[in-house]
PDB file of C-alpha atoms in Angstrom:
ATOM      1  CA  MET A   1      45.248 -33.255  80.810  1.00 41.00           C
ATOM      2  CA  LYS A   2      42.387 -33.820  83.247  1.00 36.00           C
ATOM      3  CA  LYS A   3      40.891 -36.516  81.000  1.00 42.00           C
ATOM      4  CA  THR A   4      44.282 -38.226  80.739  1.00 41.00           C
ATOM      5  CA  LEU A   5      44.705 -38.307  84.517  1.00 35.00           C
ATOM      6  CA  THR A   6      41.156 -39.636  84.943  1.00 38.00           C
ATOM      7  CA  PHE A   7      41.849 -42.342  82.354  1.00 41.00           C
ATOM      8  CA  ILE A   8      45.044 -43.404  84.148  1.00 39.00           C
ATOM      9  CA  LEU A   9      43.213 -43.508  87.483  1.00 35.00           C
ATOM     10  CA  ILE A  10      40.411 -45.664  86.040  1.00 42.00           C
ATOM     11  CA  LEU A  11      42.986 -48.002  84.524  1.00 42.00           C
ATOM     12  CA  PHE A  12      44.862 -48.310  87.818  1.00 40.00           C
ATOM     13  CA  ILE A  13      41.728 -49.049  89.828  1.00 38.00           C
ATOM     14  CA  THR A  14      40.496 -51.600  87.288  1.00 41.00           C
ATOM     15  CA  LEU A  15      43.792 -53.412  87.157  1.00 40.00           C
ATOM     16  CA  GLN A  16      43.873 -53.683  90.921  1.00 41.00           C
ATOM     17  CA  SER A  17      40.298 -54.964  91.217  1.00 44.00           C
ATOM     18  CA  TYR A  18      40.193 -57.523  88.391  1.00 50.00           C
ATOM     19  CA  ALA A  19      39.176 -61.007  89.430  1.00 63.00           C
ATOM     20  CA  LEU A  20      37.501 -63.838  87.568  1.00 81.00           C
ATOM     21  CA  SER A  21      33.814 -63.647  88.499  1.00 88.00           C
ATOM     22  CA  SER A  22      30.506 -64.789  87.054  1.00 94.00           C
ATOM     23  CA  TYR A  23      28.538 -62.617  84.642  1.00 95.00           C
ATOM     24  CA  THR A  24      26.109 -62.581  81.742  1.00 96.00           C
ATOM     25  CA  ALA A  25      26.551 -60.296  78.754  1.00 96.00           C
ATOM     26  CA  SER A  26      24.159 -59.976  75.828  1.00 97.00           C
ATOM     27  CA  TYR A  27      25.142 -58.557  72.452  1.00 97.00           C
ATOM     28  CA  GLU A  28      23.496 -57.363  69.282  1.00 95.00           C
ATOM     29  CA  LEU A  29      24.831 -59.077  66.159  1.00 93.00           C
ATOM     30  CA  TYR A  30      25.427 -56.886  63.108  1.00 92.00           C
ATOM     31  CA  ALA A  31      26.342 -57.974  59.579  1.00 85.00           C
ATOM     32  CA  LYS A  32      27.776 -55.775  56.862  1.00 82.00           C
ATOM     33  CA  THR A  33      25.637 -55.925  53.737  1.00 71.00           C
ATOM     34  CA  LYS A  34      25.358 -54.050  50.444  1.00 71.00           C
ATOM     35  CA  ILE A  35      22.775 -51.741  52.010  1.00 70.00           C
ATOM     36  CA  GLY A  36      24.739 -51.105  55.192  1.00 74.00           C
ATOM     37  CA  SER A  37      25.225 -52.638  58.618  1.00 80.00           C
ATOM     38  CA  LEU A  38      22.120 -54.510  59.792  1.00 85.00           C
ATOM     39  CA  ASN A  39      21.193 -55.878  63.200  1.00 86.00           C
ATOM     40  CA  ILE A  40      20.430 -59.482  62.294  1.00 87.00           C
ATOM     41  CA  GLY A  41      20.585 -61.317  65.628  1.00 92.00           C
ATOM     42  CA  THR A  42      21.808 -61.623  69.186  1.00 95.00           C
ATOM     43  CA  ALA A  43      24.469 -63.367  71.235  1.00 96.00           C
ATOM     44  CA  LEU A  44      24.730 -64.289  74.891  1.00 97.00           C
ATOM     45  CA  PHE A  45      27.976 -64.817  76.839  1.00 97.00           C
ATOM     46  CA  VAL A  46      27.721 -66.512  80.250  1.00 97.00           C
ATOM     47  CA  LEU A  47      30.637 -67.014  82.622  1.00 96.00           C
ATOM     48  CA  ASP A  48      29.978 -69.301  85.590  1.00 96.00           C
ATOM     49  CA  VAL A  49      32.741 -69.383  88.213  1.00 94.00           C
ATOM     50  CA  LYS A  50      32.730 -71.721  91.219  1.00 93.00           C
ATOM     51  CA  ASP A  51      35.775 -72.069  93.442  1.00 88.00           C
ATOM     52  CA  ASN A  52      38.651 -72.303  90.965  1.00 88.00           C
ATOM     53  CA  GLN A  53      36.581 -73.785  88.121  1.00 94.00           C
ATOM     54  CA  TYR A  54      34.911 -71.893  85.275  1.00 95.00           C
ATOM     55  CA  ILE A  55      32.449 -72.685  82.508  1.00 97.00           C
ATOM     56  CA  TYR A  56      32.202 -70.117  79.720  1.00 97.00           C
ATOM     57  CA  THR A  57      29.448 -70.401  77.116  1.00 97.00           C
ATOM     58  CA  THR A  58      28.219 -68.403  74.151  1.00 96.00           C
ATOM     59  CA  GLU A  59      25.094 -68.691  72.043  1.00 96.00           C
ATOM     60  CA  ALA A  60      24.665 -66.634  68.874  1.00 93.00           C
ATOM     61  CA  HIS A  61      21.865 -66.797  66.311  1.00 91.00           C
ATOM     62  CA  THR A  62      20.060 -64.757  63.719  1.00 90.00           C
ATOM     63  CA  ASP A  63      16.603 -63.433  64.498  1.00 89.00           C
ATOM     64  CA  LEU A  64      13.540 -65.033  62.921  1.00 82.00           C
ATOM     65  CA  LEU A  65      13.039 -62.018  60.651  1.00 79.00           C
ATOM     66  CA  TRP A  66      16.429 -62.569  58.994  1.00 76.00           C
ATOM     67  CA  LYS A  67      16.529 -66.360  58.780  1.00 75.00           C
ATOM     68  CA  ALA A  68      15.439 -66.363  55.148  1.00 75.00           C
ATOM     69  CA  LEU A  69      18.468 -64.218  54.314  1.00 72.00           C
ATOM     70  CA  TYR A  70      21.010 -65.763  56.661  1.00 75.00           C
ATOM     71  CA  ASP A  71      20.023 -68.611  58.978  1.00 84.00           C
ATOM     72  CA  TYR A  72      22.920 -69.045  61.388  1.00 87.00           C
ATOM     73  CA  SER A  73      23.548 -70.263  64.931  1.00 91.00           C
ATOM     74  CA  ARG A  74      26.666 -71.117  66.921  1.00 93.00           C
ATOM     75  CA  THR A  75      27.129 -72.455  70.444  1.00 96.00           C
ATOM     76  CA  GLU A  76      30.490 -72.621  72.201  1.00 96.00           C
ATOM     77  CA  ARG A  77      31.508 -73.975  75.594  1.00 97.00           C
ATOM     78  CA  SER A  78      34.872 -73.665  77.320  1.00 96.00           C
ATOM     79  CA  ILE A  79      35.746 -75.368  80.611  1.00 96.00           C
ATOM     80  CA  GLY A  80      38.838 -74.629  82.647  1.00 93.00           C
ATOM     81  CA  GLN A  81      40.350 -73.784  85.993  1.00 91.00           C
ATOM     82  CA  GLU A  82      42.318 -71.071  87.727  1.00 87.00           C
ATOM     83  CA  ILE A  83      45.556 -72.140  89.421  1.00 83.00           C
ATOM     84  CA  ASP A  84      47.839 -69.601  91.114  1.00 81.00           C
ATOM     85  CA  GLY A  85      46.283 -66.763  89.128  1.00 79.00           C
ATOM     86  CA  GLU A  86      46.669 -68.571  85.785  1.00 83.00           C
ATOM     87  CA  LEU A  87      43.699 -69.677  83.702  1.00 87.00           C
ATOM     88  CA  ILE A  88      44.038 -73.146  82.174  1.00 88.00           C
ATOM     89  CA  SER A  89      41.659 -74.367  79.481  1.00 90.00           C
ATOM     90  CA  THR A  90      40.770 -78.079  79.645  1.00 92.00           C
ATOM     91  CA  HIS A  91      37.825 -78.610  77.284  1.00 94.00           C
ATOM     92  CA  PHE A  92      36.185 -76.783  74.360  1.00 95.00           C
ATOM     93  CA  SER A  93      33.203 -77.596  72.163  1.00 96.00           C
ATOM     94  CA  VAL A  94      31.478 -75.982  69.170  1.00 95.00           C
ATOM     95  CA  VAL A  95      28.219 -76.583  67.331  1.00 95.00           C
ATOM     96  CA  GLU A  96      27.588 -74.364  64.293  1.00 92.00           C
ATOM     97  CA  ARG A  97      24.567 -74.505  62.009  1.00 91.00           C
ATOM     98  CA  ILE A  98      23.820 -72.745  58.735  1.00 87.00           C
ATOM     99  CA  LYS A  99      20.349 -73.136  57.258  1.00 85.00           C
ATOM    100  CA  ASN A 100      19.614 -75.907  59.756  1.00 81.00           C
ATOM    101  CA  LYS A 101      22.595 -77.946  58.595  1.00 91.00           C
ATOM    102  CA  VAL A 102      25.405 -78.711  61.006  1.00 93.00           C
ATOM    103  CA  LYS A 103      28.625 -77.237  59.617  1.00 91.00           C
ATOM    104  CA  LYS A 104      30.805 -77.707  62.683  1.00 91.00           C
ATOM    105  CA  ASN A 105      30.417 -80.085  65.608  1.00 94.00           C
ATOM    106  CA  TYR A 106      33.559 -80.986  67.511  1.00 94.00           C
ATOM    107  CA  GLU A 107      35.156 -81.073  70.939  1.00 95.00           C
ATOM    108  CA  ILE A 108      38.750 -80.603  72.065  1.00 94.00           C
ATOM    109  CA  THR A 109      40.112 -82.036  75.295  1.00 93.00           C
ATOM    110  CA  ILE A 110      43.419 -80.764  76.671  1.00 89.00           C
ATOM    111  CA  ILE A 111      45.392 -83.287  78.709  1.00 86.00           C
ATOM    112  CA  ASN A 112      47.969 -82.128  81.255  1.00 80.00           C
ATOM    113  CA  ARG A 113      48.696 -79.088  79.063  1.00 79.00           C
ATOM    114  CA  ASN A 114      50.789 -81.388  76.853  1.00 81.00           C
ATOM    115  CA  TYR A 115      48.296 -82.728  74.309  1.00 85.00           C
ATOM    116  CA  ALA A 116      45.080 -81.607  72.643  1.00 88.00           C
ATOM    117  CA  ILE A 117      42.753 -84.353  71.421  1.00 90.00           C
ATOM    118  CA  SER A 118      39.882 -83.633  69.051  1.00 91.00           C
ATOM    119  CA  SER A 119      36.638 -85.596  68.895  1.00 91.00           C
ATOM    120  CA  ASN A 120      37.477 -86.324  65.244  1.00 85.00           C
ATOM    121  CA  GLY A 121      40.407 -88.432  66.447  1.00 84.00           C
ATOM    122  CA  LYS A 122      43.231 -85.984  65.792  1.00 87.00           C
ATOM    123  CA  GLU A 123      45.877 -85.335  68.442  1.00 89.00           C
ATOM    124  CA  TRP A 124      48.404 -82.529  68.705  1.00 87.00           C
ATOM    125  CA  LYS A 125      51.411 -82.044  70.962  1.00 87.00           C
ATOM    126  CA  ILE A 126      51.519 -78.646  72.663  1.00 86.00           C
ATOM    127  CA  ASP A 127      54.632 -76.551  73.130  1.00 87.00           C
ATOM    128  CA  PRO A 128      55.354 -75.130  76.599  1.00 82.00           C
ATOM    129  CA  GLY A 129      53.522 -71.848  77.113  1.00 76.00           C
ATOM    130  CA  ASN A 130      50.042 -70.380  77.063  1.00 76.00           C
ATOM    131  CA  LEU A 131      47.310 -72.559  75.562  1.00 82.00           C
ATOM    132  CA  VAL A 132      43.785 -71.273  74.939  1.00 87.00           C
ATOM    133  CA  ASP A 133      40.718 -72.195  72.945  1.00 90.00           C
ATOM    134  CA  GLN A 134      38.675 -69.852  70.760  1.00 89.00           C
ATOM    135  CA  LEU A 135      36.500 -68.808  73.699  1.00 93.00           C
ATOM    136  CA  SER A 136      38.773 -68.868  76.745  1.00 93.00           C
ATOM    137  CA  VAL A 137      41.147 -66.500  74.930  1.00 93.00           C
ATOM    138  CA  TYR A 138      38.845 -63.644  76.023  1.00 93.00           C
ATOM    139  CA  LEU A 139      39.306 -64.565  79.678  1.00 94.00           C
ATOM    140  CA  ILE A 140      43.032 -65.251  79.466  1.00 92.00           C
ATOM    141  CA  LEU A 141      43.725 -62.073  77.495  1.00 93.00           C
ATOM    142  CA  ALA A 142      41.899 -60.046  80.154  1.00 93.00           C
ATOM    143  CA  ASN A 143      43.866 -61.781  82.897  1.00 90.00           C
ATOM    144  CA  ASP A 144      47.185 -61.152  81.128  1.00 92.00           C
ATOM    145  CA  LEU A 145      46.392 -57.484  80.487  1.00 92.00           C
ATOM    146  CA  LYS A 146      45.762 -57.108  84.204  1.00 88.00           C
ATOM    147  CA  LYS A 147      49.073 -58.733  85.135  1.00 88.00           C
ATOM    148  CA  ASN A 148      51.107 -57.026  82.385  1.00 90.00           C
ATOM    149  CA  PRO A 149      49.507 -53.618  81.681  1.00 88.00           C
ATOM    150  CA  ASN A 150      52.504 -52.329  79.709  1.00 91.00           C
ATOM    151  CA  GLN A 151      52.834 -55.344  77.425  1.00 94.00           C
ATOM    152  CA  LEU A 152      51.825 -54.692  73.818  1.00 96.00           C
ATOM    153  CA  GLU A 153      51.918 -58.216  72.391  1.00 96.00           C
ATOM    154  CA  PHE A 154      50.470 -61.472  73.682  1.00 95.00           C
ATOM    155  CA  ILE A 155      51.112 -64.774  71.914  1.00 94.00           C
ATOM    156  CA  TYR A 156      48.956 -67.828  72.537  1.00 92.00           C
ATOM    157  CA  GLN A 157      48.645 -71.341  71.201  1.00 90.00           C
ATOM    158  CA  VAL A 158      45.013 -71.481  70.078  1.00 90.00           C
ATOM    159  CA  ALA A 159      43.337 -74.873  69.734  1.00 87.00           C
ATOM    160  CA  ASN A 160      40.640 -75.417  67.113  1.00 85.00           C
ATOM    161  CA  GLU A 161      39.414 -78.198  64.838  1.00 84.00           C
ATOM    162  CA  ASP A 162      42.422 -77.768  62.542  1.00 85.00           C
ATOM    163  CA  GLY A 163      45.040 -78.079  65.263  1.00 86.00           C
ATOM    164  CA  VAL A 164      47.007 -75.788  67.542  1.00 89.00           C
ATOM    165  CA  GLU A 165      48.310 -72.566  66.013  1.00 90.00           C
ATOM    166  CA  TYR A 166      50.300 -69.629  67.376  1.00 92.00           C
ATOM    167  CA  GLN A 167      48.388 -66.350  67.176  1.00 93.00           C
ATOM    168  CA  LYS A 168      49.387 -62.815  68.174  1.00 95.00           C
ATOM    169  CA  PHE A 169      47.127 -60.378  69.983  1.00 96.00           C
ATOM    170  CA  LEU A 170      48.421 -56.814  69.638  1.00 97.00           C
ATOM    171  CA  VAL A 171      47.459 -53.865  71.856  1.00 97.00           C
ATOM    172  CA  MET A 172      46.734 -51.055  69.386  1.00 96.00           C
ATOM    173  CA  GLY A 173      45.780 -48.241  71.759  1.00 95.00           C
ATOM    174  CA  TYR A 174      42.784 -46.799  73.565  1.00 94.00           C
ATOM    175  CA  GLU A 175      39.341 -45.718  72.399  1.00 95.00           C
ATOM    176  CA  THR A 176      36.326 -44.152  74.080  1.00 96.00           C
ATOM    177  CA  LEU A 177      33.133 -45.783  72.823  1.00 94.00           C
ATOM    178  CA  ASN A 178      29.574 -44.597  73.290  1.00 93.00           C
ATOM    179  CA  ILE A 179      27.357 -47.666  73.610  1.00 91.00           C
ATOM    180  CA  LYS A 180      23.702 -47.268  74.572  1.00 85.00           C
ATOM    181  CA  ASP A 181      24.445 -43.673  75.683  1.00 88.00           C
ATOM    182  CA  ASN A 182      27.195 -44.906  77.992  1.00 89.00           C
ATOM    183  CA  GLU A 183      30.788 -43.815  77.475  1.00 93.00           C
ATOM    184  CA  MET A 184      33.260 -46.667  77.901  1.00 93.00           C
ATOM    185  CA  GLU A 185      37.033 -46.459  78.013  1.00 94.00           C
ATOM    186  CA  THR A 186      38.390 -49.405  76.052  1.00 95.00           C
ATOM    187  CA  ILE A 187      41.650 -51.013  75.029  1.00 96.00           C
ATOM    188  CA  ILE A 188      41.853 -52.026  71.361  1.00 97.00           C
ATOM    189  CA  VAL A 189      43.360 -55.462  70.720  1.00 97.00           C
ATOM    190  CA  ASN A 190      43.867 -56.886  67.238  1.00 97.00           C
ATOM    191  CA  CYS A 191      44.594 -60.451  66.121  1.00 95.00           C
ATOM    192  CA  PRO A 192      45.796 -60.321  62.483  1.00 93.00           C
ATOM    193  CA  GLU A 193      45.659 -64.111  61.991  1.00 89.00           C
ATOM    194  CA  LEU A 194      41.990 -64.239  62.975  1.00 89.00           C
ATOM    195  CA  ARG A 195      41.125 -60.873  61.395  1.00 92.00           C
ATOM    196  CA  LEU A 196      39.619 -60.058  64.768  1.00 94.00           C
ATOM    197  CA  THR A 197      39.504 -56.739  66.654  1.00 97.00           C
ATOM    198  CA  LEU A 198      38.331 -56.408  70.257  1.00 97.00           C
ATOM    199  CA  ASN A 199      37.428 -53.363  72.330  1.00 97.00           C
ATOM    200  CA  LEU A 200      37.936 -54.409  75.954  1.00 96.00           C
ATOM    201  CA  SER A 201      36.165 -52.326  78.597  1.00 94.00           C
ATOM    202  CA  MET A 202      38.226 -51.502  81.664  1.00 87.00           C
ATOM    203  CA  ALA A 203      35.087 -50.821  83.699  1.00 88.00           C
ATOM    204  CA  HIS A 204      33.881 -54.362  82.946  1.00 89.00           C
ATOM    205  CA  ASN A 205      37.062 -56.257  83.876  1.00 86.00           C
ATOM    206  CA  PHE A 206      38.254 -56.192  80.250  1.00 92.00           C
ATOM    207  CA  LEU A 207      35.059 -57.720  78.876  1.00 93.00           C
ATOM    208  CA  PRO A 208      34.869 -57.258  75.086  1.00 95.00           C
ATOM    209  CA  VAL A 209      32.141 -54.655  74.514  1.00 96.00           C
ATOM    210  CA  LEU A 210      32.723 -54.645  70.758  1.00 96.00           C
ATOM    211  CA  ILE A 211      33.898 -57.632  68.724  1.00 96.00           C
ATOM    212  CA  HIS A 212      34.690 -57.086  65.047  1.00 95.00           C
ATOM    213  CA  LYS A 213      35.306 -60.216  62.938  1.00 91.00           C
ATOM    214  CA  VAL A 214      36.080 -60.354  59.228  1.00 90.00           C
ATOM    215  CA  ASN A 215      35.670 -63.678  57.422  1.00 80.00           C
ATOM    216  CA  VAL A 216      36.471 -64.494  53.807  1.00 73.00           C
ATOM    217  CA  SER A 217      33.291 -63.007  52.382  1.00 73.00           C
ATOM    218  CA  SER A 218      31.486 -61.567  55.400  1.00 79.00           C
ATOM    219  CA  GLU A 219      31.959 -59.078  58.201  1.00 86.00           C
ATOM    220  CA  PHE A 220      30.298 -59.129  61.614  1.00 89.00           C
ATOM    221  CA  LYS A 221      30.168 -57.040  64.764  1.00 93.00           C
ATOM    222  CA  LEU A 222      28.943 -57.871  68.254  1.00 95.00           C
ATOM    223  CA  ILE A 223      28.049 -54.792  70.318  1.00 96.00           C
ATOM    224  CA  LEU A 224      27.305 -55.058  74.028  1.00 96.00           C
ATOM    225  CA  LYS A 225      23.628 -54.645  74.856  1.00 95.00           C
ATOM    226  CA  ASP A 226      23.466 -55.563  78.526  1.00 95.00           C
ATOM    227  CA  TYR A 227      25.885 -56.713  81.214  1.00 94.00           C
ATOM    228  CA  LYS A 228      25.124 -58.200  84.618  1.00 94.00           C
ATOM    229  CA  ALA A 229      27.627 -59.286  87.233  1.00 91.00           C
ATOM    230  CA  LEU A 230      26.504 -62.382  89.141  1.00 88.00           C
ATOM    231  CA  SER A 231      27.257 -63.117  92.776  1.00 70.00           C
TER     232      SER A 231
END
């Protein structure tokens, strides 16, 4: 009972104090292999907020020791703005390399929340409602959880190189994680379409402290290593 009351109090305080603010967060990258889960690399998330504008970037890569087995790197960049408490994505870019060969390299520009235009020349009309990119979804999901703490389903239009698709993010419950000898109260959110599960830390303004992604033939986890709020 005491733990439940403490959990509710933490949730209440966090929801009241959430605001978009700059931070850096580093992660350890794990891959599931035949011999178990191995730490094969690192990732860095950086959120830079100035006035009502934000730039969100990620860089992930395998360590030198593992490059012979799996040489991978991916850089993402999302640009947007906050208007009346709503986060609006305006530009997204991705560069992905495998074994030094570029597998993905594209940009998406969102115009007046009505159209998304890809650097490959494709253009898509957007339905009214929430529009995110593959990176800003972390920020917008956190913002929506703060505004609607009892909501169990969030639906977004997610823009990527293939177009704009509707995807559901489902609140599955709560979980206490022990990361680097620190207990963290988290909310579990699952996106079936992306085969993605997030553990969002309430003490870190709903930052994902564990990201679990399943691809066709591979499975990865990002586990928070270090977090630093920036003034």
